[in-house]
Amino acid sequence: MASKSFTLDDLKRTLREAAGVAEGVDLDGDILDTEFEVIGYESLALLEAGSLIEREYGISLDEEAVGEANTPRSFIEVVNAQLAPAKAA
Amino acid sequence: MTASVVVTGLGVVSPNGMGVKDYWAATLGGKHGIGRITRFDPTGYPARLAGQIEDFDAEELLPSRLLPQTDRVTRLALVAADWALADAGADPAHLPEFDMGVITASAAGGFEFGQGELQALWSQGSQYVSAYQSFAWFYAVNSGQISIRNGMKGPSGVVVSEGAGGLDAVAQARRQIRRGTPLIVTGGVDASICPWGWVAQLACGRLTTSDEPDHAYLPFDRDANGYVPGEGGAILIAEDADAARARGVRPYGEVAGYGATIDPRPGSGREPNLAKAIETALADADVNAADIDVVFADGAGDPAGDLAEARAVSTVFGDRGVPVTVPKTMTGRLYSGGAPLDLAAAFLALRDGVIPPTVHIDPCADYPLDLVLGEPRPAELRTALVLARGAGGFNSAMVVRAA
């Protein structure tokens, strides 16, 4: 359990399932610090992705923090921040 | 001086043919698309026939980004819009974004998507409901998604007036073009053949319970006993005539006249108002009844609606005074999609000098109509009239003229 954390691959898998991929976007490129808007995901897509993550990992995400996460790196940090206490509990 | 508005592109999604070419070939050939519902098991429902689109692969035609957020109706509308723009030779990426708008009609919105999310809500809980339900069900969603996909930031909206909506949307597009937006994507697509959508349609009480596809939807037939619903419609590219000319495209024809009325309330004893809508459309187009070469009838498919329409047509044109056809006998009634599909058929008829047939019916002699039956009828066509009525008392009429 201690090794369980949310990775870029997990995020890509979730985004594909929640919202698909926009034309001309390569999710497998170097996107960690690319703004979501540039890779075709608006707030609703991220809301839907957050909802999938909450169900899959049994956690509750901070809505405000999700709203402010504008890159994959910051989004992953928001998820892992919730996964850590869940692990500790 | 009022700007002339022309139609330069057609995108057709119809139970009897996908794309203009297939639809028109099927329609002239009398090939219908009505059958027992296959999208869910209709056993146990009082009505079991529909005009279904069988070969539509959204994954093939649209980016995956759009699939989790769209109902079938929106996928059909997006593809029809792509085809219409291509047909018009209009590349939205190379036109000013505020010079393009989207005004479509919708009678139902995204029922199948909504059904899925309601089932998720009831069986699993609110956290299982898609965030996209917020708009995927909505009447305006086709207009919104078409405008987003194509970067169109001019006037946009949706018209909801059931079966009349398709003409009303094109009329609104014409108004916006005359106010200065050179290009509007218009028309309409409806599709709600899913259990929830079906129950909603049954509630109107006018669906036929027939199980015979070629003896079910029978407008102007003595056996008329309700209609077969279908899915689909058409998206049209409407443009300012001068702007279209400047782009160097040859239009199908002009949206020359429009009229719309509302019927008196039920039980008032007063006559329906379709004839007034026709007269208004003729006056708007500055033509006389004698100038109309063909009428694409609404074809309610129930005795009261058929009688009202036959009376209106014979009041304006005289008994058997003009050829009348109902090609939607091959598709079923497509709600907001029906009239735009008839507009497409009318423009193609003007182009080819041929009136598509009405199929399956044995006309009731009480209606003094010159119906084009069974086979297409060659004719010199310059001006056509399309009629559309919507539940709730909507009557609309549109005159289109060859370019």
PDB file of N, CA, C and O in Angstrom, chain B residues 105-173:
ATOM      1  N   ALA B 105     -32.495  23.918 -34.605  1.00  0.00           N
ATOM      2  CA  ALA B 105     -33.730  23.601 -33.902  1.00  0.00           C
ATOM      3  C   ALA B 105     -33.546  22.296 -33.145  1.00  0.00           C
ATOM      4  O   ALA B 105     -32.749  21.448 -33.534  1.00  0.00           O
ATOM      5  N   SER B 106     -34.272  22.164 -32.056  1.00  0.00           N
ATOM      6  CA  SER B 106     -34.249  20.912 -31.295  1.00  0.00           C
ATOM      7  C   SER B 106     -35.606  20.723 -30.629  1.00  0.00           C
ATOM      8  O   SER B 106     -36.197  21.677 -30.139  1.00  0.00           O
ATOM      9  N   ALA B 107     -36.085  19.487 -30.634  1.00  0.00           N
ATOM     10  CA  ALA B 107     -37.349  19.214 -29.952  1.00  0.00           C
ATOM     11  C   ALA B 107     -37.139  18.396 -28.685  1.00  0.00           C
ATOM     12  O   ALA B 107     -38.036  18.304 -27.853  1.00  0.00           O
ATOM     13  N   ALA B 108     -35.967  17.783 -28.543  1.00  0.00           N
ATOM     14  CA  ALA B 108     -35.809  16.840 -27.433  1.00  0.00           C
ATOM     15  C   ALA B 108     -34.491  16.978 -26.680  1.00  0.00           C
ATOM     16  O   ALA B 108     -34.430  16.662 -25.499  1.00  0.00           O
ATOM     17  N   GLY B 109     -33.424  17.393 -27.305  1.00  0.00           N
ATOM     18  CA  GLY B 109     -32.122  17.363 -26.643  1.00  0.00           C
ATOM     19  C   GLY B 109     -31.582  15.945 -26.584  1.00  0.00           C
ATOM     20  O   GLY B 109     -32.001  15.076 -27.340  1.00  0.00           O
ATOM     21  N   GLY B 110     -30.641  15.712 -25.663  1.00  0.00           N
ATOM     22  CA  GLY B 110     -29.936  14.427 -25.623  1.00  0.00           C
ATOM     23  C   GLY B 110     -30.536  13.434 -24.638  1.00  0.00           C
ATOM     24  O   GLY B 110     -30.056  13.291 -23.522  1.00  0.00           O
ATOM     25  N   PHE B 111     -31.575  12.752 -25.066  1.00  0.00           N
ATOM     26  CA  PHE B 111     -32.313  11.864 -24.165  1.00  0.00           C
ATOM     27  C   PHE B 111     -31.517  10.627 -23.736  1.00  0.00           C
ATOM     28  O   PHE B 111     -31.555  10.213 -22.584  1.00  0.00           O
ATOM     29  N   GLU B 112     -30.825   9.999 -24.676  1.00  0.00           N
ATOM     30  CA  GLU B 112     -30.165   8.733 -24.355  1.00  0.00           C
ATOM     31  C   GLU B 112     -29.045   8.964 -23.333  1.00  0.00           C
ATOM     32  O   GLU B 112     -28.875   8.197 -22.386  1.00  0.00           O
ATOM     33  N   PHE B 113     -28.294  10.037 -23.520  1.00  0.00           N
ATOM     34  CA  PHE B 113     -27.253  10.415 -22.563  1.00  0.00           C
ATOM     35  C   PHE B 113     -27.887  10.650 -21.192  1.00  0.00           C
ATOM     36  O   PHE B 113     -27.433  10.121 -20.177  1.00  0.00           O
ATOM     37  N   GLY B 114     -28.963  11.416 -21.191  1.00  0.00           N
ATOM     38  CA  GLY B 114     -29.646  11.724 -19.940  1.00  0.00           C
ATOM     39  C   GLY B 114     -30.187  10.484 -19.253  1.00  0.00           C
ATOM     40  O   GLY B 114     -30.114  10.360 -18.021  1.00  0.00           O
ATOM     41  N   GLN B 115     -30.707   9.560 -20.049  1.00  0.00           N
ATOM     42  CA  GLN B 115     -31.202   8.313 -19.461  1.00  0.00           C
ATOM     43  C   GLN B 115     -30.069   7.571 -18.743  1.00  0.00           C
ATOM     44  O   GLN B 115     -30.233   7.086 -17.619  1.00  0.00           O
ATOM     45  N   GLY B 116     -28.921   7.491 -19.394  1.00  0.00           N
ATOM     46  CA  GLY B 116     -27.773   6.805 -18.795  1.00  0.00           C
ATOM     47  C   GLY B 116     -27.351   7.442 -17.484  1.00  0.00           C
ATOM     48  O   GLY B 116     -27.061   6.748 -16.496  1.00  0.00           O
ATOM     49  N   GLU B 117     -27.345   8.762 -17.445  1.00  0.00           N
ATOM     50  CA  GLU B 117     -26.900   9.444 -16.221  1.00  0.00           C
ATOM     51  C   GLU B 117     -27.943   9.326 -15.107  1.00  0.00           C
ATOM     52  O   GLU B 117     -27.592   9.212 -13.931  1.00  0.00           O
ATOM     53  N   LEU B 118     -29.227   9.354 -15.486  1.00  0.00           N
ATOM     54  CA  LEU B 118     -30.260   9.164 -14.460  1.00  0.00           C
ATOM     55  C   LEU B 118     -30.184   7.751 -13.887  1.00  0.00           C
ATOM     56  O   LEU B 118     -30.343   7.544 -12.678  1.00  0.00           O
ATOM     57  N   GLN B 119     -29.907   6.776 -14.760  1.00  0.00           N
ATOM     58  CA  GLN B 119     -29.761   5.397 -14.271  1.00  0.00           C
ATOM     59  C   GLN B 119     -28.563   5.294 -13.335  1.00  0.00           C
ATOM     60  O   GLN B 119     -28.621   4.615 -12.311  1.00  0.00           O
ATOM     61  N   ALA B 120     -27.478   5.987 -13.683  1.00  0.00           N
ATOM     62  CA  ALA B 120     -26.294   5.978 -12.817  1.00  0.00           C
ATOM     63  C   ALA B 120     -26.629   6.620 -11.469  1.00  0.00           C
ATOM     64  O   ALA B 120     -26.224   6.124 -10.411  1.00  0.00           O
ATOM     65  N   LEU B 121     -27.390   7.711 -11.514  1.00  0.00           N
ATOM     66  CA  LEU B 121     -27.765   8.409 -10.280  1.00  0.00           C
ATOM     67  C   LEU B 121     -28.571   7.500  -9.360  1.00  0.00           C
ATOM     68  O   LEU B 121     -28.288   7.384  -8.170  1.00  0.00           O
ATOM     69  N   TRP B 122     -29.566   6.842  -9.929  1.00  0.00           N
ATOM     70  CA  TRP B 122     -30.468   6.044  -9.101  1.00  0.00           C
ATOM     71  C   TRP B 122     -29.815   4.747  -8.616  1.00  0.00           C
ATOM     72  O   TRP B 122     -30.046   4.302  -7.505  1.00  0.00           O
ATOM     73  N   SER B 123     -28.982   4.131  -9.472  1.00  0.00           N
ATOM     74  CA  SER B 123     -28.460   2.813  -9.111  1.00  0.00           C
ATOM     75  C   SER B 123     -27.134   2.896  -8.360  1.00  0.00           C
ATOM     76  O   SER B 123     -26.816   2.012  -7.572  1.00  0.00           O
ATOM     77  N   GLN B 124     -26.346   3.982  -8.613  1.00  0.00           N
ATOM     78  CA  GLN B 124     -25.014   4.033  -8.013  1.00  0.00           C
ATOM     79  C   GLN B 124     -24.763   5.262  -7.142  1.00  0.00           C
ATOM     80  O   GLN B 124     -23.958   5.200  -6.236  1.00  0.00           O
ATOM     81  N   GLY B 125     -25.419   6.356  -7.462  1.00  0.00           N
ATOM     82  CA  GLY B 125     -25.231   7.555  -6.646  1.00  0.00           C
ATOM     83  C   GLY B 125     -24.722   8.731  -7.457  1.00  0.00           C
ATOM     84  O   GLY B 125     -24.238   8.578  -8.579  1.00  0.00           O
ATOM     85  N   SER B 126     -24.813   9.908  -6.858  1.00  0.00           N
ATOM     86  CA  SER B 126     -24.547  11.138  -7.601  1.00  0.00           C
ATOM     87  C   SER B 126     -23.100  11.226  -8.093  1.00  0.00           C
ATOM     88  O   SER B 126     -22.822  11.853  -9.111  1.00  0.00           O
ATOM     89  N   GLN B 127     -22.160  10.585  -7.371  1.00  0.00           N
ATOM     90  CA  GLN B 127     -20.763  10.690  -7.805  1.00  0.00           C
ATOM     91  C   GLN B 127     -20.510   9.926  -9.103  1.00  0.00           C
ATOM     92  O   GLN B 127     -19.447  10.053  -9.694  1.00  0.00           O
ATOM     93  N   TYR B 128     -21.507   9.141  -9.542  1.00  0.00           N
ATOM     94  CA  TYR B 128     -21.353   8.402 -10.794  1.00  0.00           C
ATOM     95  C   TYR B 128     -21.976   9.124 -11.993  1.00  0.00           C
ATOM     96  O   TYR B 128     -21.982   8.618 -13.105  1.00  0.00           O
ATOM     97  N   VAL B 129     -22.545  10.295 -11.751  1.00  0.00           N
ATOM     98  CA  VAL B 129     -23.175  11.059 -12.842  1.00  0.00           C
ATOM     99  C   VAL B 129     -22.104  11.895 -13.539  1.00  0.00           C
ATOM    100  O   VAL B 129     -21.333  12.601 -12.894  1.00  0.00           O
ATOM    101  N   SER B 130     -22.069  11.806 -14.863  1.00  0.00           N
ATOM    102  CA  SER B 130     -21.067  12.536 -15.646  1.00  0.00           C
ATOM    103  C   SER B 130     -21.231  14.047 -15.486  1.00  0.00           C
ATOM    104  O   SER B 130     -22.353  14.568 -15.523  1.00  0.00           O
ATOM    105  N   ALA B 131     -20.107  14.734 -15.344  1.00  0.00           N
ATOM    106  CA  ALA B 131     -20.148  16.196 -15.314  1.00  0.00           C
ATOM    107  C   ALA B 131     -20.761  16.740 -16.605  1.00  0.00           C
ATOM    108  O   ALA B 131     -21.354  17.818 -16.626  1.00  0.00           O
ATOM    109  N   TYR B 132     -20.617  15.967 -17.680  1.00  0.00           N
ATOM    110  CA  TYR B 132     -21.116  16.450 -18.978  1.00  0.00           C
ATOM    111  C   TYR B 132     -22.641  16.408 -19.095  1.00  0.00           C
ATOM    112  O   TYR B 132     -23.209  16.963 -20.027  1.00  0.00           O
ATOM    113  N   GLN B 133     -23.295  15.730 -18.141  1.00  0.00           N
ATOM    114  CA  GLN B 133     -24.758  15.764 -18.146  1.00  0.00           C
ATOM    115  C   GLN B 133     -25.250  17.205 -18.022  1.00  0.00           C
ATOM    116  O   GLN B 133     -26.347  17.537 -18.457  1.00  0.00           O
ATOM    117  N   SER B 134     -24.404  18.090 -17.443  1.00  0.00           N
ATOM    118  CA  SER B 134     -24.805  19.486 -17.261  1.00  0.00           C
ATOM    119  C   SER B 134     -25.267  20.120 -18.564  1.00  0.00           C
ATOM    120  O   SER B 134     -26.135  20.976 -18.555  1.00  0.00           O
ATOM    121  N   PHE B 135     -24.678  19.677 -19.688  1.00  0.00           N
ATOM    122  CA  PHE B 135     -25.172  20.262 -20.948  1.00  0.00           C
ATOM    123  C   PHE B 135     -25.520  19.233 -22.020  1.00  0.00           C
ATOM    124  O   PHE B 135     -26.182  19.563 -22.996  1.00  0.00           O
ATOM    125  N   ALA B 136     -25.094  17.984 -21.860  1.00  0.00           N
ATOM    126  CA  ALA B 136     -25.279  17.022 -22.951  1.00  0.00           C
ATOM    127  C   ALA B 136     -26.748  16.754 -23.271  1.00  0.00           C
ATOM    128  O   ALA B 136     -27.084  16.360 -24.381  1.00  0.00           O
ATOM    129  N   TRP B 137     -27.623  16.949 -22.294  1.00  0.00           N
ATOM    130  CA  TRP B 137     -29.056  16.692 -22.511  1.00  0.00           C
ATOM    131  C   TRP B 137     -29.770  17.864 -23.165  1.00  0.00           C
ATOM    132  O   TRP B 137     -30.885  17.719 -23.642  1.00  0.00           O
ATOM    133  N   PHE B 138     -29.124  19.042 -23.195  1.00  0.00           N
ATOM    134  CA  PHE B 138     -29.829  20.312 -23.344  1.00  0.00           C
ATOM    135  C   PHE B 138     -30.231  20.605 -24.795  1.00  0.00           C
ATOM    136  O   PHE B 138     -29.529  20.242 -25.720  1.00  0.00           O
ATOM    137  N   TYR B 139     -31.340  21.271 -24.988  1.00  0.00           N
ATOM    138  CA  TYR B 139     -31.820  21.609 -26.333  1.00  0.00           C
ATOM    139  C   TYR B 139     -30.760  22.326 -27.166  1.00  0.00           C
ATOM    140  O   TYR B 139     -30.638  22.098 -28.360  1.00  0.00           O
ATOM    141  N   ALA B 140     -30.028  23.228 -26.527  1.00  0.00           N
ATOM    142  CA  ALA B 140     -29.088  24.074 -27.272  1.00  0.00           C
ATOM    143  C   ALA B 140     -27.753  23.385 -27.530  1.00  0.00           C
ATOM    144  O   ALA B 140     -26.844  23.986 -28.106  1.00  0.00           O
ATOM    145  N   VAL B 141     -27.630  22.116 -27.112  1.00  0.00           N
ATOM    146  CA  VAL B 141     -26.299  21.500 -27.132  1.00  0.00           C
ATOM    147  C   VAL B 141     -25.761  21.309 -28.556  1.00  0.00           C
ATOM    148  O   VAL B 141     -24.564  21.441 -28.780  1.00  0.00           O
ATOM    149  N   ASN B 142     -26.633  21.030 -29.513  1.00  0.00           N
ATOM    150  CA  ASN B 142     -26.121  20.857 -30.886  1.00  0.00           C
ATOM    151  C   ASN B 142     -25.517  22.163 -31.400  1.00  0.00           C
ATOM    152  O   ASN B 142     -24.417  22.172 -31.963  1.00  0.00           O
ATOM    153  N   SER B 143     -26.247  23.267 -31.183  1.00  0.00           N
ATOM    154  CA  SER B 143     -25.714  24.569 -31.600  1.00  0.00           C
ATOM    155  C   SER B 143     -24.401  24.855 -30.896  1.00  0.00           C
ATOM    156  O   SER B 143     -23.419  25.295 -31.508  1.00  0.00           O
ATOM    157  N   GLY B 144     -24.360  24.599 -29.589  1.00  0.00           N
ATOM    158  CA  GLY B 144     -23.152  24.893 -28.820  1.00  0.00           C
ATOM    159  C   GLY B 144     -21.958  24.083 -29.285  1.00  0.00           C
ATOM    160  O   GLY B 144     -20.859  24.627 -29.490  1.00  0.00           O
ATOM    161  N   GLN B 145     -22.159  22.794 -29.461  1.00  0.00           N
ATOM    162  CA  GLN B 145     -21.028  21.946 -29.859  1.00  0.00           C
ATOM    163  C   GLN B 145     -20.565  22.250 -31.290  1.00  0.00           C
ATOM    164  O   GLN B 145     -19.367  22.215 -31.579  1.00  0.00           O
ATOM    165  N   ILE B 146     -21.504  22.562 -32.177  1.00  0.00           N
ATOM    166  CA  ILE B 146     -21.099  22.925 -33.545  1.00  0.00           C
ATOM    167  C   ILE B 146     -20.284  24.222 -33.510  1.00  0.00           C
ATOM    168  O   ILE B 146     -19.255  24.350 -34.183  1.00  0.00           O
ATOM    169  N   SER B 147     -20.726  25.176 -32.686  1.00  0.00           N
ATOM    170  CA  SER B 147     -20.005  26.454 -32.649  1.00  0.00           C
ATOM    171  C   SER B 147     -18.615  26.282 -32.042  1.00  0.00           C
ATOM    172  O   SER B 147     -17.647  26.863 -32.523  1.00  0.00           O
ATOM    173  N   ILE B 148     -18.499  25.439 -30.999  1.00  0.00           N
ATOM    174  CA  ILE B 148     -17.184  25.230 -30.369  1.00  0.00           C
ATOM    175  C   ILE B 148     -16.255  24.494 -31.335  1.00  0.00           C
ATOM    176  O   ILE B 148     -15.098  24.885 -31.538  1.00  0.00           O
ATOM    177  N   ARG B 149     -16.766  23.419 -31.937  1.00  0.00           N
ATOM    178  CA  ARG B 149     -15.906  22.612 -32.831  1.00  0.00           C
ATOM    179  C   ARG B 149     -15.355  23.434 -33.989  1.00  0.00           C
ATOM    180  O   ARG B 149     -14.235  23.215 -34.429  1.00  0.00           O
ATOM    181  N   ASN B 150     -16.169  24.383 -34.461  1.00  0.00           N
ATOM    182  CA  ASN B 150     -15.775  25.127 -35.654  1.00  0.00           C
ATOM    183  C   ASN B 150     -15.326  26.558 -35.367  1.00  0.00           C
ATOM    184  O   ASN B 150     -15.093  27.330 -36.298  1.00  0.00           O
ATOM    185  N   GLY B 151     -15.217  26.913 -34.090  1.00  0.00           N
ATOM    186  CA  GLY B 151     -14.744  28.244 -33.737  1.00  0.00           C
ATOM    187  C   GLY B 151     -15.646  29.354 -34.248  1.00  0.00           C
ATOM    188  O   GLY B 151     -15.166  30.368 -34.758  1.00  0.00           O
ATOM    189  N   MET B 152     -16.963  29.176 -34.097  1.00  0.00           N
ATOM    190  CA  MET B 152     -17.919  30.156 -34.605  1.00  0.00           C
ATOM    191  C   MET B 152     -18.447  30.984 -33.445  1.00  0.00           C
ATOM    192  O   MET B 152     -19.128  30.470 -32.564  1.00  0.00           O
ATOM    193  N   LYS B 153     -18.157  32.273 -33.435  1.00  0.00           N
ATOM    194  CA  LYS B 153     -18.506  33.107 -32.291  1.00  0.00           C
ATOM    195  C   LYS B 153     -19.585  34.142 -32.598  1.00  0.00           C
ATOM    196  O   LYS B 153     -19.860  35.020 -31.795  1.00  0.00           O
ATOM    197  N   GLY B 154     -20.197  34.057 -33.766  1.00  0.00           N
ATOM    198  CA  GLY B 154     -21.289  34.965 -34.100  1.00  0.00           C
ATOM    199  C   GLY B 154     -22.569  34.532 -33.398  1.00  0.00           C
ATOM    200  O   GLY B 154     -22.542  33.665 -32.526  1.00  0.00           O
ATOM    201  N   PRO B 155     -23.718  35.124 -33.780  1.00  0.00           N
ATOM    202  CA  PRO B 155     -24.976  34.835 -33.097  1.00  0.00           C
ATOM    203  C   PRO B 155     -25.299  33.343 -33.119  1.00  0.00           C
ATOM    204  O   PRO B 155     -25.219  32.701 -34.178  1.00  0.00           O
ATOM    205  N   SER B 156     -25.647  32.806 -31.963  1.00  0.00           N
ATOM    206  CA  SER B 156     -25.996  31.394 -31.876  1.00  0.00           C
ATOM    207  C   SER B 156     -27.219  31.228 -31.001  1.00  0.00           C
ATOM    208  O   SER B 156     -27.521  32.076 -30.169  1.00  0.00           O
ATOM    209  N   GLY B 157     -27.900  30.105 -31.199  1.00  0.00           N
ATOM    210  CA  GLY B 157     -29.085  29.858 -30.383  1.00  0.00           C
ATOM    211  C   GLY B 157     -29.781  28.601 -30.828  1.00  0.00           C
ATOM    212  O   GLY B 157     -29.298  27.872 -31.703  1.00  0.00           O
ATOM    213  N   VAL B 158     -30.916  28.331 -30.191  1.00  0.00           N
ATOM    214  CA  VAL B 158     -31.710  27.160 -30.541  1.00  0.00           C
ATOM    215  C   VAL B 158     -33.170  27.585 -30.587  1.00  0.00           C
ATOM    216  O   VAL B 158     -33.590  28.459 -29.831  1.00  0.00           O
ATOM    217  N   VAL B 159     -33.918  26.987 -31.517  1.00  0.00           N
ATOM    218  CA  VAL B 159     -35.355  27.234 -31.611  1.00  0.00           C
ATOM    219  C   VAL B 159     -36.067  25.935 -31.262  1.00  0.00           C
ATOM    220  O   VAL B 159     -35.737  24.880 -31.801  1.00  0.00           O
ATOM    221  N   VAL B 160     -37.019  26.016 -30.329  1.00  0.00           N
ATOM    222  CA  VAL B 160     -37.750  24.826 -29.898  1.00  0.00           C
ATOM    223  C   VAL B 160     -39.221  25.029 -30.244  1.00  0.00           C
ATOM    224  O   VAL B 160     -39.933  25.754 -29.551  1.00  0.00           O
ATOM    225  N   SER B 161     -39.658  24.461 -31.354  1.00  0.00           N
ATOM    226  CA  SER B 161     -41.076  24.526 -31.712  1.00  0.00           C
ATOM    227  C   SER B 161     -41.468  23.223 -32.410  1.00  0.00           C
ATOM    228  O   SER B 161     -42.087  23.239 -33.462  1.00  0.00           O
ATOM    229  N   GLU B 162     -41.057  22.114 -31.801  1.00  0.00           N
ATOM    230  CA  GLU B 162     -41.355  20.749 -32.257  1.00  0.00           C
ATOM    231  C   GLU B 162     -41.134  20.631 -33.762  1.00  0.00           C
ATOM    232  O   GLU B 162     -40.107  21.091 -34.253  1.00  0.00           O
ATOM    233  N   GLY B 163     -42.084  20.057 -34.475  1.00  0.00           N
ATOM    234  CA  GLY B 163     -41.855  19.779 -35.892  1.00  0.00           C
ATOM    235  C   GLY B 163     -41.673  21.000 -36.772  1.00  0.00           C
ATOM    236  O   GLY B 163     -41.133  20.904 -37.872  1.00  0.00           O
ATOM    237  N   ALA B 164     -42.120  22.164 -36.296  1.00  0.00           N
ATOM    238  CA  ALA B 164     -41.956  23.389 -37.085  1.00  0.00           C
ATOM    239  C   ALA B 164     -40.574  24.004 -36.887  1.00  0.00           C
ATOM    240  O   ALA B 164     -40.168  24.914 -37.614  1.00  0.00           O
ATOM    241  N   GLY B 165     -39.853  23.527 -35.880  1.00  0.00           N
ATOM    242  CA  GLY B 165     -38.618  24.181 -35.461  1.00  0.00           C
ATOM    243  C   GLY B 165     -37.571  24.308 -36.549  1.00  0.00           C
ATOM    244  O   GLY B 165     -36.835  25.293 -36.595  1.00  0.00           O
ATOM    245  N   GLY B 166     -37.500  23.300 -37.405  1.00  0.00           N
ATOM    246  CA  GLY B 166     -36.470  23.342 -38.441  1.00  0.00           C
ATOM    247  C   GLY B 166     -36.607  24.545 -39.356  1.00  0.00           C
ATOM    248  O   GLY B 166     -35.612  25.182 -39.720  1.00  0.00           O
ATOM    249  N   LEU B 167     -37.839  24.877 -39.717  1.00  0.00           N
ATOM    250  CA  LEU B 167     -38.036  26.061 -40.563  1.00  0.00           C
ATOM    251  C   LEU B 167     -37.829  27.337 -39.752  1.00  0.00           C
ATOM    252  O   LEU B 167     -37.254  28.316 -40.240  1.00  0.00           O
ATOM    253  N   ASP B 168     -38.283  27.318 -38.510  1.00  0.00           N
ATOM    254  CA  ASP B 168     -38.145  28.514 -37.673  1.00  0.00           C
ATOM    255  C   ASP B 168     -36.672  28.847 -37.434  1.00  0.00           C
ATOM    256  O   ASP B 168     -36.292  30.018 -37.364  1.00  0.00           O
ATOM    257  N   ALA B 169     -35.841  27.807 -37.309  1.00  0.00           N
ATOM    258  CA  ALA B 169     -34.402  28.045 -37.112  1.00  0.00           C
ATOM    259  C   ALA B 169     -33.786  28.670 -38.362  1.00  0.00           C
ATOM    260  O   ALA B 169     -32.979  29.607 -38.260  1.00  0.00           O
ATOM    261  N   VAL B 170     -34.163  28.165 -39.532  1.00  0.00           N
ATOM    262  CA  VAL B 170     -33.617  28.725 -40.776  1.00  0.00           C
ATOM    263  C   VAL B 170     -34.081  30.178 -40.931  1.00  0.00           C
ATOM    264  O   VAL B 170     -33.325  31.046 -41.384  1.00  0.00           O
ATOM    265  N   ALA B 171     -35.321  30.446 -40.526  1.00  0.00           N
ATOM    266  CA  ALA B 171     -35.825  31.828 -40.590  1.00  0.00           C
ATOM    267  C   ALA B 171     -35.027  32.735 -39.650  1.00  0.00           C
ATOM    268  O   ALA B 171     -34.701  33.879 -39.995  1.00  0.00           O
ATOM    269  N   GLN B 172     -34.704  32.222 -38.462  1.00  0.00           N
ATOM    270  CA  GLN B 172     -33.900  33.014 -37.517  1.00  0.00           C
ATOM    271  C   GLN B 172     -32.487  33.212 -38.065  1.00  0.00           C
ATOM    272  O   GLN B 172     -31.899  34.292 -37.916  1.00  0.00           O
ATOM    273  N   ALA B 173     -31.958  32.184 -38.729  1.00  0.00           N
ATOM    274  CA  ALA B 173     -30.640  32.314 -39.367  1.00  0.00           C
ATOM    275  C   ALA B 173     -30.685  33.436 -40.408  1.00  0.00           C
ATOM    276  O   ALA B 173     -29.772  34.262 -40.512  1.00  0.00           O
TER     277      ALA B 173
END
